[in-house]
Coordinates of C-alpha atoms and ligand atoms in Angstrom, one line a residue:
Chain T
M192 CA 3.1 -13.5 43.1
E193 CA 0.8 -11.8 40.2
P194 CA 0.9 -13.9 37.1
I195 CA 2.6 -12.6 34.1
L196 CA 0.1 -14.5 31.8
S197 CA -3.4 -15.4 32.2
T198 CA -6.4 -16.7 30.5
H199 CA -10.0 -15.6 31.9
G200 CA -12.8 -17.9 30.5
L201 CA -10.9 -18.4 27.4
T202 CA -13.2 -19.6 24.2
A203 CA -12.6 -20.6 20.9
H204 CA -14.6 -21.6 17.9
Y205 CA -13.8 -23.2 14.4
G206 CA -16.7 -22.0 12.4
D207 CA -19.6 -23.5 14.5
F208 CA -17.6 -25.9 16.1
Q209 CA -16.2 -24.8 19.9
A210 CA -12.9 -25.9 20.6
L211 CA -12.5 -24.0 24.0
F212 CA -15.2 -23.9 26.7
G213 CA -13.8 -21.2 29.1
V214 CA -10.1 -22.0 29.9
D215 CA -8.3 -20.4 32.6
I216 CA -4.8 -20.7 33.3
D217 CA -1.9 -18.8 35.1
V218 CA 1.7 -18.4 34.4
R219 CA 3.8 -16.8 37.1
Q220 CA 7.4 -15.4 36.3
G221 CA 9.9 -18.0 35.6
E222 CA 7.5 -20.7 35.9
T223 CA 7.5 -24.0 33.7
I224 CA 3.8 -25.0 32.9
A225 CA 2.7 -28.2 31.3
I226 CA -0.4 -28.6 29.4
I227 CA -1.1 -32.1 29.0
G228 CA -4.3 -34.1 27.3
A229 CA -5.3 -36.4 24.8
N230 CA -5.8 -35.5 21.0
G231 CA -8.3 -33.1 20.4
A232 CA -8.4 -31.7 24.0
G233 CA -7.9 -28.2 22.5
K234 CA -4.2 -27.7 23.6
S235 CA -3.2 -26.5 20.2
T236 CA -6.0 -24.2 20.2
L237 CA -5.1 -22.6 23.6
M238 CA -1.6 -21.9 22.3
R239 CA -2.9 -20.5 19.0
A240 CA -5.2 -18.1 20.8
I241 CA -2.7 -16.9 23.2
T242 CA -0.4 -16.0 20.4
G243 CA -3.0 -14.3 18.4
L244 CA -3.3 -16.6 15.7
L245 CA -7.2 -17.0 16.9
Q246 CA -8.8 -13.6 17.8
N247 CA -10.6 -13.2 21.2
A248 CA -11.9 -10.7 23.3
P249 CA -9.2 -8.2 24.6
D250 CA -9.2 -9.1 28.2
A251 CA -9.7 -13.0 27.7
I252 CA -5.9 -13.2 27.9
T253 CA -3.8 -10.7 29.9
L254 CA -0.1 -10.4 29.8
R255 CA 1.4 -8.2 32.9
G256 CA -2.4 -7.1 33.4
E257 CA -2.7 -5.8 29.7
G258 CA -5.3 -7.3 27.6
I259 CA -3.9 -9.0 24.7
G260 CA -6.8 -11.1 23.6
A261 CA -7.7 -9.1 20.5
L262 CA -4.2 -8.5 19.5
S263 CA -2.7 -9.7 15.9
A264 CA 0.3 -12.5 16.3
P265 CA 2.9 -9.7 15.2
E266 CA 1.7 -7.6 18.2
V267 CA 1.6 -10.4 20.7
L268 CA 5.5 -11.4 19.8
E269 CA 6.3 -7.6 20.1
R270 CA 5.2 -7.9 23.7
G271 CA 7.2 -10.7 24.6
I272 CA 5.4 -14.4 23.8
S273 CA 6.7 -16.5 21.1
M274 CA 6.1 -19.9 20.4
V275 CA 7.5 -23.2 19.0
P276 CA 4.4 -24.3 17.0
E277 CA 3.2 -27.6 16.3
G278 CA 4.7 -29.4 13.6
R279 CA 7.7 -26.8 13.7
R280 CA 6.9 -24.7 10.9
L281 CA 10.2 -24.4 9.8
F282 CA 10.7 -22.2 6.4
P283 CA 11.6 -24.6 3.7
S284 CA 13.2 -21.8 1.4
L285 CA 15.7 -20.5 4.4
S286 CA 18.6 -22.0 5.8
V287 CA 19.2 -23.1 9.2
E288 CA 20.6 -19.9 10.1
E289 CA 18.2 -17.9 8.1
N290 CA 15.6 -19.6 10.3
L291 CA 17.2 -18.7 13.3
L292 CA 17.8 -14.9 12.2
I293 CA 14.0 -14.7 11.2
G294 CA 13.1 -15.6 14.9
G295 CA 14.7 -12.1 15.6
H296 CA 13.4 -10.4 12.4
T297 CA 11.2 -7.8 14.4
R298 CA 12.0 -8.2 17.8
T299 CA 15.4 -8.9 19.5
G300 CA 14.4 -7.9 23.1
N301 CA 17.1 -7.3 25.3
G302 CA 18.1 -10.8 26.7
V303 CA 21.0 -13.0 26.2
W304 CA 19.8 -15.1 22.9
N305 CA 21.3 -14.4 19.8
L306 CA 22.9 -16.7 17.0
E307 CA 25.9 -17.1 19.2
T308 CA 24.1 -18.4 22.2
V309 CA 21.8 -20.6 20.5
Y310 CA 24.7 -22.2 18.7
E311 CA 26.3 -22.6 22.1
I312 CA 23.7 -24.9 23.4
V313 CA 23.3 -26.5 19.9
P314 CA 26.6 -26.7 18.3
I315 CA 25.7 -29.0 15.5
L316 CA 23.0 -26.3 14.4
K317 CA 26.4 -24.1 13.6
E318 CA 28.0 -26.9 11.5
R319 CA 24.7 -27.1 9.4
R320 CA 23.8 -23.3 9.3
D321 CA 24.0 -23.4 5.6
H322 CA 21.8 -26.3 5.0
P323 CA 18.0 -25.8 4.3
G324 CA 16.4 -26.0 7.5
T325 CA 14.2 -28.9 6.6
A326 CA 17.2 -31.1 5.6
L327 CA 18.1 -32.0 9.2
S328 CA 16.9 -34.8 11.5
G329 CA 13.7 -34.2 13.2
G330 CA 15.4 -33.7 16.4
Q331 CA 17.8 -31.1 14.9
Q332 CA 14.8 -29.3 13.2
Q333 CA 12.9 -29.3 16.3
M334 CA 16.2 -27.4 18.1
V335 CA 15.9 -24.9 15.2
A336 CA 12.3 -24.2 15.8
I337 CA 13.1 -23.7 19.6
G338 CA 16.3 -21.4 18.7
R339 CA 14.0 -19.5 16.4
A340 CA 11.4 -19.0 19.2
L341 CA 14.3 -17.8 21.6
M342 CA 15.7 -15.3 18.8
S343 CA 13.1 -12.7 20.0
N344 CA 14.2 -13.3 23.9
P345 CA 10.7 -13.7 24.9
D346 CA 9.3 -13.3 28.4
V347 CA 7.0 -16.2 27.8
L348 CA 8.0 -19.1 25.3
L349 CA 5.4 -21.6 24.2
C350 CA 6.2 -25.1 23.0
D351 CA 3.8 -27.2 21.3
E352 CA 4.5 -30.9 21.5
L353 CA 8.4 -30.7 21.1
S354 CA 8.4 -34.6 21.2
L355 CA 6.0 -35.5 18.5
G356 CA 7.4 -37.8 16.1
L357 CA 11.0 -38.0 17.8
A358 CA 12.7 -40.8 19.3
P359 CA 13.0 -41.0 23.0
V360 CA 16.5 -40.3 23.3
V361 CA 16.1 -37.3 21.3
I362 CA 13.1 -36.1 23.2
K363 CA 15.6 -36.4 26.3
E364 CA 18.3 -34.3 24.7
I365 CA 15.9 -31.5 23.8
Y366 CA 14.5 -31.3 27.4
A367 CA 18.2 -31.4 28.5
S368 CA 18.6 -28.0 26.9
F369 CA 15.7 -26.7 28.9
P370 CA 17.7 -25.7 32.3
K371 CA 19.8 -23.4 30.2
I372 CA 16.8 -21.8 28.8
K373 CA 15.2 -21.5 32.1
E374 CA 18.2 -20.2 33.9
R375 CA 17.9 -17.1 31.7
G376 CA 14.7 -16.1 33.1
A377 CA 11.7 -16.9 30.8
S378 CA 8.6 -18.5 31.8
V379 CA 7.9 -21.6 29.8
V380 CA 4.7 -23.4 28.5
V381 CA 5.0 -26.7 27.1
V382 CA 2.1 -28.9 25.6
E383 CA 3.3 -32.4 26.0
Q384 CA 1.4 -35.7 25.6
D385 CA 4.3 -37.7 27.4
I386 CA 2.9 -37.3 30.9
G387 CA 6.1 -38.8 32.4
Q388 CA 8.0 -35.8 30.7
A389 CA 5.6 -33.2 31.8
M390 CA 5.8 -34.2 35.3
K391 CA 9.7 -34.2 35.3
I392 CA 9.9 -30.7 34.1
A393 CA 6.9 -28.8 35.3
D394 CA 6.1 -26.7 38.2
R395 CA 2.7 -27.0 37.6
V396 CA 0.6 -29.0 35.3
Y397 CA -2.9 -28.5 33.8
C398 CA -4.7 -31.3 32.0
M399 CA -7.3 -30.5 29.6
M400 CA -10.2 -32.6 28.1
E401 CA -12.6 -31.6 25.3
G402 CA -12.1 -27.9 25.7
R403 CA -11.9 -27.4 29.3
V404 CA -9.4 -27.7 32.1
T405 CA -10.2 -30.9 34.2
L406 CA -7.2 -30.9 36.7
Q407 CA -4.3 -28.5 37.8
G408 CA -1.6 -28.7 40.4
R409 CA 2.0 -29.4 41.3
P410 CA 3.3 -32.8 39.8
D411 CA 4.1 -33.9 43.5
E412 CA 0.2 -33.2 44.6
L413 CA -1.4 -35.3 41.8
S414 CA -2.1 -38.8 41.6
R415 CA -1.8 -41.2 38.9
E416 CA -5.7 -41.9 39.4
D417 CA -6.7 -38.4 39.1
I418 CA -4.3 -37.5 36.1
H419 CA -6.1 -40.6 34.3
N420 CA -9.5 -39.8 35.0
A421 CA -8.8 -36.0 34.0
Y422 CA -6.8 -37.2 30.7
F423 CA -9.4 -39.7 29.8
G424 CA -12.5 -38.7 31.3
V425 CA -13.5 -41.6 33.3
A426 CA -16.4 -40.8 35.5
S427 CA -15.0 -40.5 39.0
Chain B
M59 CA 27.7 -14.4 -40.1
I60 CA 24.2 -13.2 -40.7
W61 CA 22.9 -16.0 -38.2
I62 CA 25.3 -14.8 -35.5
D63 CA 23.9 -11.5 -36.0
T64 CA 20.4 -12.6 -35.9
L65 CA 21.1 -14.5 -32.7
V66 CA 22.7 -11.5 -31.0
Q67 CA 19.7 -9.2 -31.8
G68 CA 17.3 -11.8 -30.6
V69 CA 19.3 -12.2 -27.3
L70 CA 19.4 -8.3 -26.9
L71 CA 15.5 -8.5 -27.7
G72 CA 15.0 -11.0 -24.8
G73 CA 16.5 -8.5 -22.4
L74 CA 13.4 -6.4 -22.8
Y75 CA 11.2 -9.5 -22.4
A76 CA 13.0 -10.3 -19.4
L77 CA 12.2 -6.7 -17.8
F78 CA 8.7 -7.2 -18.8
A79 CA 8.7 -10.3 -17.1
A80 CA 10.9 -9.9 -13.9
G81 CA 8.2 -7.9 -11.8
L82 CA 5.7 -10.3 -12.7
S83 CA 8.0 -13.3 -11.5
L84 CA 9.0 -11.6 -8.4
V85 CA 5.2 -11.0 -7.4
F86 CA 4.5 -14.5 -8.3
G87 CA 7.5 -15.8 -6.2
V88 CA 6.2 -14.1 -3.1
M89 CA 2.7 -14.2 -3.0
R90 CA 1.6 -16.9 -5.9
L91 CA -0.2 -13.9 -7.6
V92 CA -0.6 -13.8 -11.4
N93 CA -1.2 -10.0 -12.0
L94 CA -3.0 -9.9 -15.3
A95 CA -2.7 -6.3 -15.1
H96 CA 1.1 -6.1 -15.3
G97 CA 1.3 -5.2 -19.2
D98 CA -1.0 -2.4 -18.6
L99 CA 1.0 -1.1 -15.5
I100 CA 4.1 -1.1 -17.6
V101 CA 2.2 1.1 -20.0
L102 CA 0.8 3.3 -17.1
A103 CA 4.7 3.8 -16.3
A104 CA 5.6 4.5 -19.9
F105 CA 2.8 7.3 -19.4
V106 CA 4.2 8.6 -16.3
I107 CA 7.7 8.8 -17.8
L108 CA 6.2 10.7 -20.8
S109 CA 4.3 13.2 -18.5
V110 CA 7.3 13.9 -16.4
A111 CA 9.4 14.4 -19.4
T112 CA 6.9 16.6 -21.2
A113 CA 5.9 18.7 -18.2
L114 CA 9.7 19.3 -17.0
N115 CA 11.2 19.0 -20.5
L116 CA 13.6 16.2 -19.2
N117 CA 15.3 13.4 -21.1
P118 CA 13.2 10.1 -20.4
F119 CA 16.2 8.5 -18.5
V120 CA 15.8 11.4 -16.2
A121 CA 12.1 11.5 -16.0
A122 CA 12.3 7.8 -15.4
V123 CA 14.2 8.3 -11.9
I124 CA 11.3 10.6 -10.9
A125 CA 8.8 8.1 -12.2
I126 CA 10.4 5.2 -10.2
P127 CA 9.2 6.4 -6.6
V128 CA 5.8 7.2 -8.0
M129 CA 5.3 3.9 -9.3
F130 CA 6.7 2.2 -6.3
A131 CA 4.1 4.2 -4.5
V132 CA 1.4 2.9 -7.1
G133 CA 2.2 -0.6 -6.4
W134 CA 2.4 -0.2 -2.6
V135 CA -1.2 1.3 -2.7
L136 CA -2.5 -1.1 -5.1
Q137 CA -1.4 -4.1 -3.1
T138 CA -2.4 -2.6 0.3
Y139 CA -5.9 -1.4 -0.7
L140 CA -7.1 -3.9 -3.6
L141 CA -4.8 -7.2 -3.9
N142 CA -4.3 -7.8 -0.2
R143 CA -8.2 -8.0 0.1
V144 CA -8.6 -10.7 -2.4
L145 CA -5.5 -12.7 -1.9
G146 CA -6.3 -16.0 -0.1
D147 CA -6.5 -20.0 -0.5
D148 CA -8.6 -19.4 -3.8
I149 CA -6.9 -18.1 -6.8
L150 CA -9.7 -16.9 -8.7
P151 CA -10.6 -13.5 -7.1
P152 CA -7.1 -12.1 -7.5
L153 CA -7.1 -13.3 -11.1
L154 CA -10.6 -11.6 -11.7
V155 CA -9.8 -8.5 -9.8
T156 CA -6.4 -8.1 -11.8
F157 CA -8.4 -8.8 -15.0
G158 CA -10.6 -5.8 -13.9
L159 CA -7.8 -3.6 -13.1
S160 CA -6.4 -4.2 -16.4
V161 CA -9.6 -2.9 -18.1
V162 CA -9.6 -0.1 -15.8
I163 CA -6.0 1.0 -16.5
Q164 CA -6.7 1.0 -20.2
N165 CA -9.7 2.9 -20.3
G166 CA -8.3 5.4 -17.9
L167 CA -5.2 6.0 -20.0
L168 CA -7.5 6.2 -23.1
E169 CA -9.7 8.9 -21.5
L170 CA -6.6 10.9 -20.3
F171 CA -4.0 10.5 -23.3
S172 CA -6.3 9.3 -26.2
A173 CA -5.7 6.1 -28.5
D174 CA -2.9 8.2 -30.2
S175 CA 0.5 6.4 -30.5
R176 CA 3.3 8.0 -28.1
K177 CA 7.2 7.5 -27.9
L178 CA 10.1 8.6 -25.6
T179 CA 12.5 10.5 -27.2
A180 CA 16.0 10.1 -25.8
G181 CA 17.9 11.8 -28.6
S182 CA 21.0 10.7 -30.5
I183 CA 21.5 7.8 -28.5
E184 CA 18.4 5.9 -30.1
A185 CA 20.5 5.8 -33.5
E186 CA 23.8 4.9 -32.3
S187 CA 25.3 1.7 -32.3
V188 CA 28.7 -0.3 -31.3
S189 CA 30.7 -3.2 -32.9
L190 CA 30.9 -6.2 -30.7
G191 CA 33.4 -8.9 -32.2
G192 CA 32.2 -8.0 -35.7
V193 CA 28.3 -7.9 -35.0
T194 CA 27.0 -4.3 -35.1
V195 CA 24.3 -3.8 -32.3
G196 CA 22.4 -0.7 -31.4
V197 CA 23.3 1.1 -28.1
M198 CA 19.6 1.1 -27.0
P199 CA 19.1 -2.8 -27.2
L200 CA 22.5 -3.3 -25.6
L201 CA 21.7 -1.1 -22.9
T202 CA 18.2 -2.7 -22.4
F203 CA 19.8 -6.1 -21.8
V204 CA 22.5 -5.0 -19.7
S205 CA 19.8 -3.2 -17.6
A206 CA 17.8 -6.7 -17.7
V207 CA 20.7 -8.4 -16.3
L208 CA 21.4 -5.9 -13.6
V209 CA 17.8 -5.9 -12.5
I210 CA 17.8 -9.7 -12.4
F211 CA 21.1 -9.6 -10.4
A212 CA 19.8 -6.9 -8.0
L213 CA 16.6 -8.8 -7.4
N214 CA 18.6 -11.9 -6.6
Q215 CA 20.7 -10.0 -4.2
I216 CA 17.4 -8.5 -2.5
F217 CA 15.8 -12.2 -2.5
Y218 CA 19.0 -14.3 -0.9
R219 CA 20.9 -11.8 0.8
T220 CA 19.2 -9.1 2.6
K221 CA 16.7 -9.3 5.5
L222 CA 13.9 -8.1 3.3
G223 CA 14.3 -11.1 0.8
R224 CA 14.3 -13.5 3.7
A225 CA 11.0 -11.8 4.8
F226 CA 10.2 -12.6 1.4
R227 CA 11.0 -16.2 1.0
A228 CA 9.6 -17.0 4.5
T229 CA 6.2 -15.2 3.9
S230 CA 5.9 -17.4 0.4
D231 CA 6.7 -20.5 2.4
D232 CA 4.1 -20.0 5.3
R233 CA 2.1 -17.0 5.5
E234 CA 0.7 -17.7 8.9
A235 CA 4.0 -18.8 10.6
V236 CA 5.6 -15.3 9.6
G237 CA 3.3 -13.7 12.0
L238 CA 4.8 -15.5 14.8
M239 CA 8.1 -13.8 13.9
G240 CA 6.5 -10.4 13.9
I241 CA 6.2 -10.2 10.2
R242 CA 3.0 -8.7 8.6
P243 CA 2.3 -10.5 5.4
N244 CA 0.3 -7.7 3.8
N245 CA 3.2 -5.1 4.4
V246 CA 5.6 -7.8 2.8
F247 CA 3.3 -7.9 -0.1
A248 CA 2.9 -4.1 -0.5
I249 CA 6.8 -4.0 -0.7
A250 CA 7.0 -6.5 -3.2
T251 CA 4.6 -5.0 -5.7
G252 CA 6.3 -1.9 -5.2
I253 CA 9.5 -3.2 -6.2
A254 CA 8.0 -5.0 -9.0
M255 CA 6.6 -1.5 -10.3
V256 CA 10.0 -0.1 -10.1
V257 CA 11.1 -3.0 -12.4
A258 CA 8.2 -2.2 -14.5
T259 CA 9.1 1.3 -14.8
I260 CA 12.6 0.5 -16.1
A261 CA 10.9 -2.0 -18.5
A262 CA 8.6 0.9 -19.6
L263 CA 11.6 3.2 -20.2
Y264 CA 13.0 0.9 -22.7
L265 CA 9.7 0.0 -24.1
G266 CA 8.9 3.6 -24.9
I267 CA 12.1 4.6 -26.2
R268 CA 12.4 1.7 -28.6
A269 CA 8.8 1.5 -30.0
N270 CA 5.5 3.3 -30.2
F271 CA 3.0 2.6 -27.4
D272 CA -0.4 3.6 -26.7
P273 CA -3.3 2.3 -23.8
S274 CA -4.0 -0.6 -25.6
I275 CA -0.8 -2.6 -25.9
G276 CA -0.6 -3.9 -22.3
P277 CA -2.1 -7.4 -22.8
A278 CA 0.5 -8.3 -25.5
R279 CA 3.5 -7.5 -23.2
L280 CA 1.9 -9.5 -20.2
L281 CA 2.0 -12.5 -22.7
Y282 CA 5.5 -12.1 -23.5
A283 CA 6.2 -11.7 -19.8
F284 CA 4.1 -14.7 -19.0
E285 CA 5.8 -16.5 -21.4
A286 CA 9.2 -15.7 -20.2
V287 CA 8.2 -16.5 -16.6
I288 CA 6.6 -20.0 -17.6
I289 CA 9.6 -20.9 -19.8
G290 CA 12.1 -19.8 -16.7
G291 CA 10.3 -21.8 -14.4
L292 CA 8.0 -20.3 -12.0
G293 CA 9.7 -18.2 -9.1
S294 CA 12.9 -18.5 -10.5
L295 CA 14.6 -15.0 -11.5
W296 CA 17.6 -16.2 -13.6
G297 CA 15.1 -18.6 -15.4
T298 CA 13.0 -15.4 -16.2
L299 CA 15.9 -14.0 -17.9
A300 CA 16.7 -17.2 -19.8
G301 CA 12.9 -17.4 -20.9
G302 CA 12.9 -13.8 -22.2
V303 CA 16.2 -14.7 -24.3
I304 CA 14.6 -17.6 -25.4
I305 CA 11.4 -16.0 -26.7
G306 CA 13.9 -13.1 -28.3
V307 CA 15.9 -15.4 -29.9
S308 CA 13.2 -17.3 -31.5
Q309 CA 11.6 -14.2 -32.7
A310 CA 14.5 -13.1 -34.2
L311 CA 15.3 -16.3 -36.1
G312 CA 11.6 -16.8 -37.3
A313 CA 11.8 -13.0 -38.4
A314 CA 15.0 -13.7 -40.3
I315 CA 13.3 -16.7 -42.1
N316 CA 10.2 -14.9 -42.8
P317 CA 9.4 -11.4 -41.5
E318 CA 5.8 -12.4 -41.0
W319 CA 6.9 -15.4 -38.6
Q320 CA 8.3 -13.2 -35.8
I321 CA 5.5 -13.3 -33.3
L322 CA 4.5 -16.8 -34.1
S323 CA 8.1 -18.2 -33.6
G324 CA 8.4 -16.7 -30.1
H325 CA 5.0 -18.5 -29.0
V326 CA 5.8 -21.5 -30.7
A327 CA 9.1 -21.7 -28.8
F328 CA 6.9 -21.3 -25.7
V329 CA 4.7 -24.2 -26.4
V330 CA 7.8 -26.3 -27.2
V331 CA 9.7 -25.6 -24.1
L332 CA 6.5 -26.5 -22.4
L333 CA 6.1 -29.8 -24.2
V334 CA 9.6 -30.8 -22.9
R335 CA 9.6 -29.3 -19.8
P336 CA 6.2 -28.7 -18.3
R337 CA 7.7 -27.1 -15.3
G338 CA 10.0 -24.7 -17.3
L339 CA 13.8 -24.8 -17.4
F340 CA 14.6 -24.1 -13.7
P341 CA 11.5 -24.7 -11.3
R342 CA 11.8 -24.3 -7.8
S343 CA 12.2 -27.5 -6.2
K344 CA 9.3 -27.3 -3.7
D345 CA 6.5 -26.2 -6.2
Ligands
ATP522 N1 -8.7 -25.5 11.6 C1 -9.7 -26.3 12.3 N2 -11.1 -26.1 11.9 C2 -11.9 -27.0 12.8 N3 -11.5 -27.9 13.6 C3 -10.6 -27.6 14.2 C4 -9.3 -26.9 13.8 N4 -8.2 -27.1 14.4 C5 -8.7 -27.7 15.4 N5 -9.9 -28.2 15.6 C6 -10.6 -28.9 16.3 O1 -10.6 -28.4 17.5 C7 -10.3 -29.4 18.6 C8 -9.0 -29.2 19.5 O2 -8.1 -29.4 18.4 P1 -6.4 -28.8 19.0 O3 -5.6 -28.9 17.7 O4 -6.5 -27.7 19.9 O5 -6.1 -30.3 19.8 P2 -4.7 -30.7 20.4 O6 -5.3 -30.8 22.1 O7 -3.7 -30.0 20.2 O8 -4.7 -32.1 20.0 P3 -3.5 -32.6 19.4 O9 -3.0 -33.3 20.6 O10 -4.0 -33.7 18.3 O11 -2.5 -31.9 18.9 C9 -10.2 -30.7 17.9 O12 -11.6 -31.4 18.0 C10 -9.9 -30.4 16.4 O13 -10.7 -31.4 15.6
MG523 MG1 -2.1 -30.0 19.2

């Protein structure tokens, strides 16, 4: 099957510092991809490049065959990619409900996601709808960030480190909502430092180190040793 | 009784200062930009109203209705082609650019309209007055104050009850993250400055009817506006109204004691409020 989203030799720079050195990934329709890697491997940089927060050559990133590498973030969103950014980035001046609504500010797509369906999978948010978004617990804030990204009914949902700073039970709860998100058809890319979690949910895994993909494959094909080497760069 | 009268006149005068300040407050709230040309843009709006009123032989209230979309466009263009280019992490470039803009507007108006004093004439309404519980107040000052309250109310409704206002607040919170929501900060800023210029035009209408104006008076209006915004607390629109009223009342009380103290009393009140509440009366908690 043709991938819906691909990167082709993607590079990224912060000033003189090169953060990505030719990254190739493919995401197929309905797939869940996990991207793992140590701190500073370039996972967030990859996410930022795909969503248009970092500019690239047009053909370095393709969505359904169209080159989107040079598009701005709003243009990428319009084409159906949304992101739960690293650190959540909720808007402190907005209530929970407004934080959700703003996810569908310019694009509502044609899918099942709207305020009602988001509240259905996370009822507590409905109870807290008028609280400031940033007044919730970390896990609830993360669910607001996920709901916000769903409000545009994306074809590809990117999630950057959902579990960062959250207790294990909370992480479990968040990932428990994934099947419901998946069954509605979107492809999902999760950046995850928790390898066990990544292996559990992903159809395929990419491991990154120092700006390069060092390993890829289905969770059942990858040995612990392969992953360890790809993750920490122990010479094999 | 004389004190009550003074107090009421001061409150009403505060309405005019709040109108000067509301646009400044809005722009600061959305994009953290202090527009040093705000006073001159108000004077520009007064000249636009004057030109329309003269050319079409209209009452200034009607001329203002025509001037409002014109000034919205001026604000939109100004933000899109000038201010958006200098907005960034460094606050100095926008300050310098708006300072330069202030000089350009003053000199441009001087070329076009000369240094002569002008006034908008609204007819008999200017001399009319009504009695409010024993205090006689001019219809124009009363109308100014009511307009100020309505303008602040409307801006608050936009800010907190509309989709546009949601985009204003979110963009002010996190300029990069709104891009992920499909929002283009530059467009949001252009609309905000457009709205600020609509408010500036309403301020110009009352300024021009109630007093003489010429191309040089902008910076002094900016000063009152600035003081009102700071007293109220940065980013709070109702605070801006309160700030305008405090300056107005202080000026009126000062003038009642000694006419020469009017302007000075307003500035003294500003300093006193800042000494007691350095962040103003109603600061936004997150700033
Ligand atoms: N704004 C920036 N300016 C300069 N260098 C940056 C910037 N952002 C990231 N980097 C550098 O780029 C490299 C990749 O960073 P990135 O944030 O993509 O890593 P990551 O895999 O997401 O790590 P983490 O697990 O810590 O989130 C790191 O060496 C980092 O120091
Ligand atoms: Mg990261």
